Tab-separated table of N, CA, C and O in Angstrom:
chain	number	residue	atom	x	y	z
A	1060	UNK	N	4.758	80.746	-16.176
A	1060	UNK	CA	4.588	79.883	-15.028
A	1060	UNK	C	5.923	79.275	-14.672
A	1060	UNK	O	6.668	78.821	-15.517
A	1061	UNK	N	6.215	79.205	-13.402
A	1061	UNK	CA	7.452	78.583	-12.921
A	1061	UNK	C	7.198	77.103	-12.630
A	1061	UNK	O	6.205	76.740	-12.004
A	1062	UNK	N	8.079	76.258	-13.127
A	1062	UNK	CA	7.991	74.820	-12.898
A	1062	UNK	C	9.165	74.385	-12.036
A	1062	UNK	O	10.247	74.960	-12.108
A	1063	UNK	N	8.946	73.347	-11.254
A	1063	UNK	CA	10.027	72.829	-10.416
A	1063	UNK	C	11.121	72.241	-11.297
A	1063	UNK	O	10.880	71.868	-12.451
A	1064	UNK	N	12.297	72.138	-10.743
A	1064	UNK	CA	13.427	71.542	-11.467
A	1064	UNK	C	13.078	70.108	-11.889
A	1064	UNK	O	13.369	69.686	-13.007
A	1065	UNK	N	12.443	69.364	-11.015
A	1065	UNK	CA	12.061	67.987	-11.308
A	1065	UNK	C	11.125	67.920	-12.508
A	1065	UNK	O	11.310	67.104	-13.414
A	1066	UNK	N	10.123	68.786	-12.526
A	1066	UNK	CA	9.175	68.808	-13.645
A	1066	UNK	C	9.863	69.182	-14.944
A	1066	UNK	O	9.622	68.556	-15.986
A	1067	UNK	N	10.707	70.197	-14.904
A	1067	UNK	CA	11.433	70.605	-16.119
A	1067	UNK	C	12.306	69.473	-16.637
A	1067	UNK	O	12.333	69.188	-17.838
A	1068	UNK	N	13.022	68.805	-15.725
A	1068	UNK	CA	13.884	67.688	-16.129
A	1068	UNK	C	13.066	66.548	-16.733
A	1068	UNK	O	13.474	65.934	-17.717
A	1069	UNK	N	11.901	66.260	-16.160
A	1069	UNK	CA	11.053	65.182	-16.657
A	1069	UNK	C	10.540	65.490	-18.058
A	1069	UNK	O	10.511	64.610	-18.925
A	1070	UNK	N	10.147	66.730	-18.295
A	1070	UNK	CA	9.641	67.123	-19.613
A	1070	UNK	C	10.753	67.051	-20.655
A	1070	UNK	O	10.541	66.578	-21.771
A	1071	UNK	N	11.947	67.484	-20.279
A	1071	UNK	CA	13.085	67.409	-21.201
A	1071	UNK	C	13.414	65.955	-21.507
A	1071	UNK	O	13.645	65.583	-22.666
A	1072	UNK	N	13.419	65.106	-20.494
A	1072	UNK	CA	13.711	63.684	-20.703
A	1072	UNK	C	12.668	63.045	-21.621
A	1072	UNK	O	13.020	62.306	-22.554
A	1073	UNK	N	11.398	63.329	-21.399
A	1073	UNK	CA	10.359	62.788	-22.264
A	1073	UNK	C	10.563	63.261	-23.699
A	1073	UNK	O	10.456	62.481	-24.642
A	1074	UNK	N	10.877	64.516	-23.879
A	1074	UNK	CA	11.133	65.050	-25.221
A	1074	UNK	C	12.289	64.349	-25.903
A	1074	UNK	O	12.220	64.021	-27.095
A	1075	UNK	N	13.360	64.084	-25.162
A	1075	UNK	CA	14.511	63.379	-25.723
A	1075	UNK	C	14.137	61.949	-26.108
A	1075	UNK	O	14.552	61.446	-27.164
A	1076	UNK	N	13.347	61.306	-25.273
A	1076	UNK	CA	12.901	59.942	-25.570
A	1076	UNK	C	12.027	59.915	-26.816
A	1076	UNK	O	12.147	59.005	-27.648
A	1077	UNK	N	11.171	60.894	-26.951
A	1077	UNK	CA	10.305	60.981	-28.127
A	1077	UNK	C	11.149	61.193	-29.381
A	1077	UNK	O	10.938	60.533	-30.403
A	1078	UNK	N	12.108	62.087	-29.302
A	1078	UNK	CA	12.977	62.338	-30.464
A	1078	UNK	C	13.707	61.069	-30.872
A	1078	UNK	O	13.753	60.712	-32.061
A	1079	UNK	N	14.287	60.369	-29.911
A	1079	UNK	CA	14.995	59.126	-30.226
A	1079	UNK	C	14.045	58.074	-30.804
A	1079	UNK	O	14.401	57.359	-31.746
A	1080	UNK	N	12.856	57.978	-30.260
A	1080	UNK	CA	11.863	57.045	-30.790
A	1080	UNK	C	11.489	57.381	-32.223
A	1080	UNK	O	11.364	56.490	-33.077
A	1081	UNK	N	11.340	58.664	-32.494
A	1081	UNK	CA	11.008	59.106	-33.855
A	1081	UNK	C	12.133	58.754	-34.820
A	1081	UNK	O	11.897	58.198	-35.906
A	1082	UNK	N	13.363	59.033	-34.410
A	1082	UNK	CA	14.519	58.741	-35.259
A	1082	UNK	C	14.658	57.235	-35.477
A	1082	UNK	O	14.908	56.778	-36.598
A	1083	UNK	N	14.475	56.456	-34.419
A	1083	UNK	CA	14.573	54.998	-34.539
A	1083	UNK	C	13.529	54.433	-35.490
A	1083	UNK	O	13.770	53.420	-36.150
A	1084	UNK	N	12.370	55.065	-35.538
A	1084	UNK	CA	11.314	54.622	-36.455
A	1084	UNK	C	11.448	55.252	-37.839
A	1084	UNK	O	10.599	55.048	-38.701
A	1085	UNK	N	12.517	56.058	-37.992
A	1085	UNK	CA	12.787	56.719	-39.272
A	1085	UNK	C	11.631	57.614	-39.728
A	1085	UNK	O	11.264	57.651	-40.907
A	1086	UNK	N	11.066	58.319	-38.765
A	1086	UNK	CA	9.993	59.266	-39.052
A	1086	UNK	C	10.557	60.682	-39.063
A	1086	UNK	O	11.367	61.035	-38.199
A	1087	UNK	N	10.118	61.483	-39.999
A	1087	UNK	CA	10.454	62.898	-39.967
A	1087	UNK	C	9.509	63.598	-38.983
A	1087	UNK	O	8.472	63.037	-38.592
A	1088	UNK	N	9.856	64.811	-38.642
A	1088	UNK	CA	8.969	65.602	-37.785
A	1088	UNK	C	7.610	65.749	-38.466
A	1088	UNK	O	6.562	65.608	-37.831
A	1089	UNK	N	7.630	66.011	-39.768
A	1089	UNK	CA	6.373	66.189	-40.510
A	1089	UNK	C	5.530	64.913	-40.502
A	1089	UNK	O	4.303	64.974	-40.344
A	1090	UNK	N	6.161	63.772	-40.678
A	1090	UNK	CA	5.420	62.506	-40.677
A	1090	UNK	C	4.801	62.225	-39.309
A	1090	UNK	O	3.649	61.805	-39.218
A	1091	UNK	N	5.569	62.464	-38.250
A	1091	UNK	CA	5.046	62.247	-36.902
A	1091	UNK	C	3.900	63.215	-36.618
A	1091	UNK	O	2.874	62.830	-36.052
A	1092	UNK	N	4.066	64.452	-37.026
A	1092	UNK	CA	3.009	65.450	-36.823
A	1092	UNK	C	1.725	65.026	-37.524
A	1092	UNK	O	0.635	65.127	-36.960
A	1093	UNK	N	1.860	64.517	-38.742
A	1093	UNK	CA	0.677	64.070	-39.486
A	1093	UNK	C	0.006	62.894	-38.777
A	1093	UNK	O	-1.216	62.871	-38.630
A	1094	UNK	N	0.786	61.936	-38.325
A	1094	UNK	CA	0.211	60.769	-37.641
A	1094	UNK	C	-0.480	61.164	-36.348
A	1094	UNK	O	-1.491	60.578	-35.972
A	1095	UNK	N	0.070	62.156	-35.647
A	1095	UNK	CA	-0.498	62.592	-34.368
A	1095	UNK	C	-1.578	63.655	-34.548
A	1095	UNK	O	-2.231	64.043	-33.586
A	1096	UNK	N	-1.731	64.133	-35.780
A	1096	UNK	CA	-2.706	65.191	-36.087
A	1096	UNK	C	-2.423	66.462	-35.287
A	1096	UNK	O	-3.326	67.059	-34.691
A	1097	UNK	N	-1.133	66.836	-35.273
A	1097	UNK	CA	-0.700	68.084	-34.632
A	1097	UNK	C	0.255	68.794	-35.599
A	1097	UNK	O	0.649	68.232	-36.624
A	1098	UNK	N	0.663	69.988	-35.256
A	1098	UNK	CA	1.569	70.733	-36.123
A	1098	UNK	C	3.018	70.270	-35.933
A	1098	UNK	O	3.372	69.703	-34.897
A	1099	UNK	N	3.823	70.537	-36.946
A	1099	UNK	CA	5.264	70.239	-36.835
A	1099	UNK	C	5.875	71.044	-35.699
A	1099	UNK	O	6.740	70.557	-34.981
A	1100	UNK	N	5.417	72.271	-35.548
A	1100	UNK	CA	5.928	73.120	-34.477
A	1100	UNK	C	5.692	72.521	-33.097
A	1100	UNK	O	6.541	72.614	-32.218
A	1101	UNK	N	4.524	71.899	-32.922
A	1101	UNK	CA	4.231	71.280	-31.631
A	1101	UNK	C	5.159	70.092	-31.392
A	1101	UNK	O	5.664	69.912	-30.287
A	1102	UNK	N	5.429	69.296	-32.426
A	1102	UNK	CA	6.367	68.183	-32.275
A	1102	UNK	C	7.732	68.721	-31.865
A	1102	UNK	O	8.370	68.194	-30.944
A	1103	UNK	N	8.178	69.774	-32.511
A	1103	UNK	CA	9.475	70.364	-32.179
A	1103	UNK	C	9.509	70.875	-30.742
A	1103	UNK	O	10.499	70.689	-30.037
A	1104	UNK	N	8.422	71.498	-30.309
A	1104	UNK	CA	8.360	71.988	-28.929
A	1104	UNK	C	8.375	70.835	-27.934
A	1104	UNK	O	9.041	70.907	-26.897
A	1105	UNK	N	7.642	69.762	-28.232
A	1105	UNK	CA	7.628	68.589	-27.352
A	1105	UNK	C	9.029	68.003	-27.256
A	1105	UNK	O	9.516	67.699	-26.169
A	1106	UNK	N	9.700	67.858	-28.404
A	1106	UNK	CA	11.037	67.280	-28.410
A	1106	UNK	C	12.049	68.164	-27.688
A	1106	UNK	O	13.027	67.659	-27.140
A	1107	UNK	N	11.832	69.459	-27.679
A	1107	UNK	CA	12.722	70.373	-26.954
A	1107	UNK	C	12.437	70.389	-25.452
A	1107	UNK	O	13.202	70.960	-24.683
A	1108	UNK	N	11.325	69.809	-25.056
A	1108	UNK	CA	10.989	69.783	-23.641
A	1108	UNK	C	10.290	71.031	-23.154
A	1108	UNK	O	10.451	71.437	-22.006
A	1109	UNK	N	9.479	71.620	-24.003
A	1109	UNK	CA	8.706	72.806	-23.635
A	1109	UNK	C	7.577	72.379	-22.688
A	1109	UNK	O	6.689	71.627	-23.084
A	1110	UNK	N	7.597	72.854	-21.434
A	1110	UNK	CA	6.573	72.426	-20.470
A	1110	UNK	C	5.187	73.004	-20.745
A	1110	UNK	O	4.215	72.597	-20.115
A	1111	UNK	N	5.071	73.901	-21.696
A	1111	UNK	CA	3.779	74.492	-22.015
A	1111	UNK	C	2.949	73.669	-22.986
A	1111	UNK	O	1.823	74.032	-23.289
A	1112	UNK	N	3.508	72.561	-23.467
A	1112	UNK	CA	2.777	71.709	-24.416
A	1112	UNK	C	1.707	70.899	-23.694
A	1112	UNK	O	1.866	70.535	-22.535
A	1113	UNK	N	0.666	70.593	-24.416
A	1113	UNK	CA	-0.418	69.767	-23.879
A	1113	UNK	C	0.105	68.385	-23.511
A	1113	UNK	O	0.791	67.737	-24.304
A	1114	UNK	N	-0.205	67.937	-22.310
A	1114	UNK	CA	0.229	66.606	-21.889
A	1114	UNK	C	-0.421	65.530	-22.747
A	1114	UNK	O	0.202	64.507	-23.061
A	1115	UNK	N	-1.648	65.767	-23.189
A	1115	UNK	CA	-2.315	64.808	-24.053
A	1115	UNK	C	-1.582	64.645	-25.375
A	1115	UNK	O	-1.400	63.521	-25.863
A	1116	UNK	N	-1.156	65.753	-25.963
A	1116	UNK	CA	-0.409	65.691	-27.223
A	1116	UNK	C	0.923	64.989	-27.015
A	1116	UNK	O	1.320	64.144	-27.819
A	1117	UNK	N	1.621	65.322	-25.937
A	1117	UNK	CA	2.907	64.686	-25.662
A	1117	UNK	C	2.746	63.181	-25.453
A	1117	UNK	O	3.537	62.382	-25.970
A	1118	UNK	N	1.723	62.779	-24.726
A	1118	UNK	CA	1.492	61.352	-24.495
A	1118	UNK	C	1.115	60.638	-25.795
A	1118	UNK	O	1.545	59.515	-26.034
A	1119	UNK	N	0.312	61.272	-26.633
A	1119	UNK	CA	-0.067	60.657	-27.907
A	1119	UNK	C	1.158	60.461	-28.795
A	1119	UNK	O	1.342	59.402	-29.394
A	1120	UNK	N	1.995	61.479	-28.877
A	1120	UNK	CA	3.215	61.388	-29.686
A	1120	UNK	C	4.124	60.297	-29.126
A	1120	UNK	O	4.689	59.503	-29.882
A	1121	UNK	N	4.257	60.238	-27.818
A	1121	UNK	CA	5.085	59.203	-27.191
A	1121	UNK	C	4.567	57.817	-27.541
A	1121	UNK	O	5.341	56.907	-27.864
A	1122	UNK	N	3.266	57.647	-27.514
A	1122	UNK	CA	2.663	56.360	-27.843
A	1122	UNK	C	2.947	55.985	-29.293
A	1122	UNK	O	3.295	54.835	-29.581
A	1123	UNK	N	2.843	56.922	-30.194
A	1123	UNK	CA	3.079	56.660	-31.611
A	1123	UNK	C	4.507	56.172	-31.852
A	1123	UNK	O	4.718	55.286	-32.675
A	1124	UNK	N	5.470	56.742	-31.144
A	1124	UNK	CA	6.873	56.337	-31.366
A	1124	UNK	C	7.283	55.148	-30.484
A	1124	UNK	O	8.433	54.743	-30.485
A	1125	UNK	N	6.312	54.590	-29.748
A	1125	UNK	CA	6.569	53.352	-29.025
A	1125	UNK	C	7.095	53.488	-27.607
A	1125	UNK	O	7.661	52.535	-27.062
A	1126	UNK	N	6.890	54.634	-26.999
A	1126	UNK	CA	7.332	54.823	-25.614
A	1126	UNK	C	6.228	54.354	-24.674
A	1126	UNK	O	5.104	54.841	-24.751
A	1127	UNK	N	6.565	53.446	-23.803
A	1127	UNK	CA	5.614	52.995	-22.784
A	1127	UNK	C	5.691	53.980	-21.621
A	1127	UNK	O	6.731	54.121	-20.989
A	1128	UNK	N	4.620	54.647	-21.354
A	1128	UNK	CA	4.624	55.686	-20.325
A	1128	UNK	C	4.456	55.114	-18.925
A	1128	UNK	O	5.087	55.580	-17.993
A	1129	UNK	N	3.607	54.140	-18.779
A	1129	UNK	CA	3.370	53.546	-17.470
A	1129	UNK	C	3.386	52.042	-17.642
A	1129	UNK	O	2.878	51.513	-18.606
A	1130	UNK	N	3.942	51.375	-16.672
A	1130	UNK	CA	4.048	49.923	-16.786
A	1130	UNK	C	3.120	49.256	-15.825
A	1130	UNK	O	2.704	49.701	-14.872
């Protein structure tokens, strides 16, 4: 599937924010995956900005690391 440049950039930015949040909380990929009840591979894909990841999983992971999605 082709995604717009805006969508791709947004997914990459969210992934970067999640990675920084995870690092700031001193969580490993495995620890975050366990807390979110997803695989380590999915966490890695989310952090890389893979647009094929479930938005629900990405939002849950973002919430766990303290990212406020909507204000």
